[in-house]
Coordinates of C-alpha atoms and ligand atoms in Angstrom, one line a residue:
X1137 CA 0.0 0.0 0.0
X1138 CA 1.3 3.6 -0.8
X1139 CA 1.1 5.1 2.5
X1140 CA 2.4 8.7 1.1
X1141 CA -1.2 9.4 0.1
X1142 CA -2.8 8.7 3.5
X1143 CA -5.2 11.6 4.8
X1144 CA -4.0 13.1 8.1
X1145 CA -6.3 13.9 10.8
X1146 CA -6.5 15.1 14.5
X1147 CA -7.5 12.7 17.2
X1148 CA -10.3 14.7 19.0
X1149 CA -11.4 11.8 21.5
X1150 CA -10.2 8.7 22.7
X1151 CA -12.7 6.0 23.7
X1152 CA -9.9 3.4 24.7
X1153 CA -9.4 1.3 21.9
X1154 CA -11.3 3.4 19.4
X1155 CA -10.5 7.1 18.4
X1156 CA -12.5 9.9 16.8
X1157 CA -10.3 11.5 14.1
X1158 CA -11.3 14.8 12.6
X1159 CA -10.4 14.5 9.0
X1160 CA -11.3 17.5 6.6
X1161 CA -14.1 18.6 8.8
X1162 CA -15.5 15.0 9.4
X1163 CA -15.2 12.6 12.4
X1164 CA -14.0 9.3 11.5
X1165 CA -14.1 6.4 14.0
X1166 CA -10.7 4.8 14.0
X1167 CA -9.0 1.7 15.3
X1168 CA -5.4 1.4 15.8
X1169 CA -2.9 -0.6 13.7
X1170 CA -1.5 -3.5 15.9
X1171 CA 2.0 -2.7 16.5
X1172 CA 1.9 1.2 16.5
X1173 CA 4.7 2.8 18.3
X1174 CA 4.0 5.5 20.7
X1175 CA 4.7 9.0 19.3
X1176 CA 7.5 10.9 21.2
X1177 CA 8.2 14.5 21.0
X1178 CA 11.9 15.1 20.0
X1179 CA 14.5 13.0 22.0
X1180 CA 11.9 12.2 24.6
X1181 CA 12.7 8.7 25.9
X1182 CA 10.0 8.5 28.5
X1183 CA 7.7 5.4 28.3
X1184 CA 4.2 6.3 27.5
X1185 CA 1.0 4.8 29.0
X1186 CA -0.8 4.9 25.6
X1187 CA 0.5 5.5 22.2
X1188 CA -2.1 8.3 21.1
X1189 CA -3.6 11.1 22.9
X1190 CA -6.2 13.7 22.0
X1191 CA -4.4 16.2 19.8
X1192 CA -2.2 13.7 18.0
X1193 CA -1.9 14.2 14.3
X1194 CA -2.4 10.8 12.6
X1195 CA -2.3 9.2 9.2
X1196 CA -5.5 7.2 8.6
X1197 CA -6.4 4.4 6.1
X1198 CA -9.9 4.9 5.2
X1199 CA -11.9 1.6 5.1
X1200 CA -14.9 1.1 2.7
X1201 CA -17.4 1.0 5.8
X1202 CA -16.6 4.6 6.5
X1203 CA -14.3 3.7 9.4
X1204 CA -10.5 4.1 9.5
X1205 CA -7.3 2.5 10.9
X1206 CA -4.6 4.8 12.2
X1207 CA -1.6 3.7 10.6
X1208 CA 1.0 6.2 11.9
X1209 CA 1.2 9.0 14.6
X1210 CA 3.1 12.0 13.5
X1211 CA 5.7 13.5 15.6
X1212 CA 4.5 15.5 18.3
X1213 CA 5.3 19.3 18.6
X1214 CA 4.5 19.4 22.3
X1215 CA 2.6 17.3 24.9
X1216 CA 0.9 18.1 28.2
X1217 CA 1.6 14.9 30.3
X1218 CA 1.6 13.7 33.8
X1219 CA 3.5 10.8 35.4
X1220 CA 1.0 7.8 35.7
X1221 CA 1.0 6.3 39.2
X1222 CA 3.1 3.0 39.6
X1223 CA 6.6 2.0 40.3
X1224 CA 7.9 2.5 36.9
X1225 CA 7.8 6.1 35.8
X1226 CA 5.2 6.1 32.8
X1227 CA 4.3 9.1 30.9
X1228 CA 0.5 9.9 30.4
X1229 CA -0.1 12.3 27.7
X1230 CA -3.2 14.2 28.1
X1231 CA -3.2 16.3 25.0
X1232 CA -0.6 16.7 22.5
X1233 CA 0.3 19.6 20.2
X1234 CA -1.3 22.4 22.3
X1235 CA 0.0 25.9 21.6
X1236 CA -1.5 27.8 24.7
X1237 CA -3.0 27.9 27.9
X1238 CA -5.9 30.1 28.5
X1239 CA -6.0 30.6 32.4
X1240 CA -9.2 31.9 33.4
X1241 CA -9.9 33.6 36.8
X1242 CA -12.8 35.8 37.9
X1243 CA -12.4 39.3 39.2
X1244 CA -15.1 38.3 41.8
X1245 CA -17.4 35.4 42.8
X1246 CA -15.2 33.5 43.3
X1247 CA -12.5 36.0 44.7
X1248 CA -9.3 35.6 42.5
X1249 CA -6.7 33.5 44.3
X1250 CA -3.5 35.2 42.9
X1251 CA -1.3 32.6 44.4
X1252 CA -3.1 29.8 42.5
X1253 CA -3.1 31.9 39.3
X1254 CA 0.8 32.0 39.6
X1255 CA 0.8 28.3 40.0
X1256 CA -1.1 28.1 36.7
X1257 CA 1.4 30.2 35.0
X1258 CA 4.3 28.0 36.1
X1259 CA 2.4 24.9 35.1
X1260 CA 1.8 26.5 31.7
X1261 CA 5.3 27.4 31.1
X1262 CA 6.3 23.7 32.3
X1263 CA 4.0 22.5 29.7
X1264 CA 5.7 24.4 27.0
X1265 CA 2.7 26.6 26.5
X1266 CA 2.1 30.2 25.8
X1267 CA 0.0 31.9 28.4
X1268 CA -3.3 34.0 28.2
X1269 CA -4.6 35.3 31.4
X1270 CA -8.3 35.9 31.3
X1271 CA -10.0 37.9 34.0
X1272 CA -13.7 37.0 33.6
X1273 CA -16.8 38.6 35.3
X1274 CA -15.6 42.0 34.6
X1275 CA -19.1 43.1 35.0
X1276 CA -19.0 42.6 38.6
X1277 CA -16.1 45.2 39.3
X1278 CA -15.8 48.7 38.2
X1279 CA -13.0 49.5 35.8
X1280 CA -11.0 51.7 38.2
X1281 CA -10.9 48.7 40.8
X1282 CA -10.2 46.3 38.2
X1283 CA -7.0 47.9 37.2
X1284 CA -5.8 48.4 40.8
X1285 CA -6.5 44.8 41.4
X1286 CA -5.5 43.1 38.2
X1287 CA -3.3 45.5 36.3
X1288 CA -0.3 44.0 37.8
X1289 CA -0.1 41.1 35.3
X1290 CA -0.3 43.2 32.2
X1291 CA 2.3 45.5 33.6
X1292 CA 4.6 42.6 33.9
X1293 CA 4.0 41.8 30.3
X1294 CA 1.7 39.0 30.4
X1295 CA -1.0 38.6 27.8
X1296 CA -4.1 39.6 29.7
X1297 CA -7.7 39.8 28.5
X1298 CA -10.7 41.2 30.7
X1299 CA -13.8 39.5 29.7
X1300 CA -17.4 38.9 30.7
X1301 CA -19.3 36.2 29.4
X1302 CA -22.6 38.0 30.5
X1303 CA -22.0 41.4 29.1
X1304 CA -19.9 40.2 26.1
X1305 CA -17.1 42.6 27.0
X1306 CA -13.6 41.1 25.7
X1307 CA -15.3 38.0 24.2
X1308 CA -14.4 39.1 20.7
X1309 CA -10.7 39.6 22.0
X1310 CA -10.7 36.2 23.4
X1311 CA -12.2 34.6 20.2
X1312 CA -9.2 36.4 18.5
X1313 CA -6.7 35.0 20.7
X1314 CA -7.9 31.6 20.4
X1315 CA -8.5 31.7 16.7
X1316 CA -6.5 29.2 14.5
X1317 CA -4.7 28.2 17.8
X1318 CA -4.8 24.9 19.8
X1319 CA -5.7 25.8 23.4
X1320 CA -6.4 24.3 26.7
X1321 CA -8.7 26.3 29.0
X1322 CA -8.0 26.1 32.7
X1323 CA -8.8 27.7 35.8
X1324 CA -10.8 27.0 39.1
X1325 CA -14.4 25.9 39.0
X1326 CA -17.1 28.6 38.7
X1327 CA -15.0 31.4 37.0
X1328 CA -16.9 31.0 33.8
X1329 CA -14.8 28.8 31.6
X1330 CA -17.8 26.9 30.2
X1331 CA -19.7 30.3 29.8
X1332 CA -17.0 31.8 27.9
X1333 CA -16.5 28.9 25.5
X1334 CA -20.2 29.0 24.9
X1335 CA -20.0 32.8 24.1
X1336 CA -17.1 32.1 21.7
X1337 CA -18.6 29.2 20.0
X1338 CA -22.4 29.2 20.6
X1339 CA -24.2 26.1 20.1
X1340 CA -21.0 23.9 20.6
X1341 CA -21.6 20.7 22.3
X1342 CA -19.3 21.0 25.2
X1343 CA -19.2 17.6 26.7
X1344 CA -18.2 18.6 30.0
X1345 CA -18.9 16.6 32.9
X1346 CA -18.9 13.0 31.0
X1347 CA -15.1 13.1 30.8
X1348 CA -12.9 11.0 33.2
X1349 CA -10.7 12.7 35.6
X1350 CA -7.5 12.5 37.5
X1351 CA -8.0 12.2 41.2
X1352 CA -6.5 14.7 43.6
X1353 CA -4.0 12.0 44.7
X1354 CA -2.8 11.8 41.1
X1355 CA -4.3 8.4 40.5
X1356 CA -5.6 8.0 37.1
X1357 CA -9.1 7.0 36.6
X1358 CA -10.5 6.8 33.0
X1359 CA -9.5 9.9 31.3
X1360 CA -11.2 10.6 28.0
X1361 CA -10.2 14.0 26.7
X1362 CA -12.5 15.8 24.1
X1363 CA -11.1 18.6 21.8
X1364 CA -13.6 21.1 20.8
X1365 CA -13.3 22.4 17.3
X1366 CA -13.7 26.1 17.2
X1367 CA -15.9 27.8 14.4
X1368 CA -13.2 30.5 14.2
X1369 CA -10.5 27.9 13.5
X1370 CA -8.4 26.1 16.2
X1371 CA -9.6 23.8 18.9
X1372 CA -9.7 23.8 22.7
X1373 CA -9.4 20.9 25.1
X1374 CA -11.4 21.3 28.1
X1375 CA -11.6 18.6 30.8
X1376 CA -11.6 18.8 34.5
X1377 CA -8.1 17.1 34.6
X1378 CA -6.5 19.7 32.6
X1379 CA -8.3 22.5 34.7
X1380 CA -6.5 21.5 37.7
X1381 CA -3.1 21.8 35.9
X1382 CA -1.5 20.1 38.9
X1383 CA 0.4 17.5 36.9
X1384 CA 3.3 19.0 35.4
X1385 CA 6.5 18.9 37.3
X1386 CA 7.8 22.5 37.5
X1387 CA 11.4 22.9 37.4
X1388 CA 13.2 26.2 38.7
X1389 CA 13.7 27.5 35.3
X1390 CA 10.0 27.3 34.6
X1391 CA 9.1 29.0 37.8
X1392 CA 11.6 31.8 36.8
X1393 CA 9.9 32.2 33.5
X1394 CA 6.6 32.8 35.3
X1395 CA 8.2 35.6 37.4
X1396 CA 10.2 37.7 34.7
X1397 CA 9.8 40.9 36.7
X1398 CA 11.9 39.3 39.5
X1399 CA 14.6 38.2 37.4
X1400 CA 16.8 41.4 37.5
X1401 CA 16.7 41.0 41.3
X1402 CA 17.6 37.4 41.7
X1403 CA 21.0 36.5 42.6
X1404 CA 21.8 39.9 44.1
X1405 CA 20.8 39.2 47.7
X1406 CA 23.6 39.5 50.2
X1407 CA 23.4 35.9 51.3
X1408 CA 23.4 33.2 48.6
X1409 CA 21.0 31.2 50.6
X1410 CA 18.6 34.2 51.2
X1411 CA 15.1 33.1 51.9
X1412 CA 13.8 36.5 50.5
X1413 CA 11.8 36.8 53.8
X1414 CA 13.1 39.9 55.3
X1415 CA 16.7 38.5 55.4
X1416 CA 19.4 41.4 55.7
X1417 CA 20.6 42.5 52.2
X1418 CA 17.8 40.9 50.3
X1419 CA 17.7 42.4 47.0
X1420 CA 14.0 41.2 46.5
X1421 CA 12.9 43.0 49.7
X1422 CA 14.9 46.2 48.7
X1423 CA 12.9 46.1 45.3
X1424 CA 9.6 45.7 47.2
X1425 CA 10.6 48.7 49.3
X1426 CA 11.4 50.7 46.2
X1427 CA 8.0 49.9 44.8
X1428 CA 9.4 48.0 41.8
X1429 CA 7.9 44.7 42.4
X1430 CA 5.0 43.4 44.2
X1431 CA 5.4 41.8 47.7
X1432 CA 2.6 39.3 46.9
X1433 CA 4.5 38.0 43.9
X1434 CA 7.7 37.6 45.9
X1435 CA 5.6 35.6 48.4
X1436 CA 4.3 33.6 45.6
X1437 CA 7.6 33.0 44.2
X1438 CA 9.1 31.9 47.4
X1439 CA 6.1 29.5 48.2
X1440 CA 6.5 27.8 44.7
X1441 CA 10.3 27.6 44.7
X1442 CA 9.8 25.8 48.1
X1443 CA 7.8 23.0 46.4
X1444 CA 10.0 22.8 43.3
X1445 CA 12.4 20.1 42.3
Ligands
GDP231 P1 -16.8 27.0 35.0 O1 -17.0 26.2 36.2 O2 -15.5 27.8 35.0 O3 -17.1 26.3 33.7 O4 -18.0 28.2 35.1 P2 -19.3 28.4 34.6 O5 -19.3 28.6 33.0 O6 -20.1 27.1 34.8 O7 -20.0 29.7 35.3 C1 -20.0 29.5 36.7 C2 -21.1 30.7 37.2 O8 -20.6 31.9 36.8 C3 -22.5 30.4 36.3 O9 -23.5 30.8 37.2 C4 -22.3 31.7 35.3 O10 -23.6 32.2 34.8 C5 -21.6 32.7 36.0 N1 -20.8 33.5 35.0 C6 -20.0 33.1 34.0 N2 -19.4 34.1 33.5 C7 -19.8 35.3 34.1 C8 -19.5 36.7 33.8 O11 -18.8 37.1 32.9 N3 -20.2 37.3 34.7 C9 -20.9 37.1 35.7 N4 -21.5 37.9 36.4 N5 -21.3 35.7 35.9 C10 -20.6 34.9 35.1
ZN232 ZN1 16.7 37.7 48.9

């Protein structure tokens, strides 16, 4: 068989042994060729739990009955993975080939937990994703108050959007930011992620709630992830497992990248083992005193570094 001519599609859903593959706007039910090798990004040698994840680009042999057989997985550009439980470290890829994380927090109801937001930023960096911070429920807080409380992140240089799924403010900007891109949407529950996705893509069948999940202890139950194709182009993966974003192992360089404004001050403390908690000669404390950086962000940095590898 001439495999050069096989159509290429994107895996949108994984039902165990069967996969939904989007090929030219059509979903084809596919099984897997027997001895298919797992796709590994670059020189990654970690062993995979499963050979195929949502987001994978695959070559499909179409059968006469309308079904297909996945013949080959194209190399991954990126993957969001967690380490599967067990004695041997196995990698469980949740979604492949994602470009960006859309990190949604509400400006109120629920109150924005900035420490958690910082952790999401670190996790997105660790996953190799670009970051968009979306402050939703803008309608609940007057603009002046918004800038005072949430302006920090835009000031640091993050890509920040203020949206309201209710009033429609910022929804067009969010749509543009997600257009033709492959996103994961994440953030705590109740901040309006589903509402925003519905505003961006009205009428979409968001199968939230019927997907499997990763338990808090990191155990893996059935974890089926669905990609939703956006009418404006691109897709978004939305699952409870991704929302928590707790599964990436952050390294110090990832943490540093999520705190760019602290970089000029790091390594300048009097003591090389400075805890940055009011130690004498602490360069971070001095920068806080001088109003150059936020004490809250320094605390967040210290906290996250404390739990890093
Ligand atoms: P999710 O858990 O993050 O998916 O949040 P939902 O989309 O389910 O929204 C949670 C609640 O917040 C619902 O009652 C929504 O109606 C409400 N909500 C969502 N977006 C907004 C918004 O922009 N403004 C206001 N005031 N409420 C919102
Ligand atoms: Zn210090």
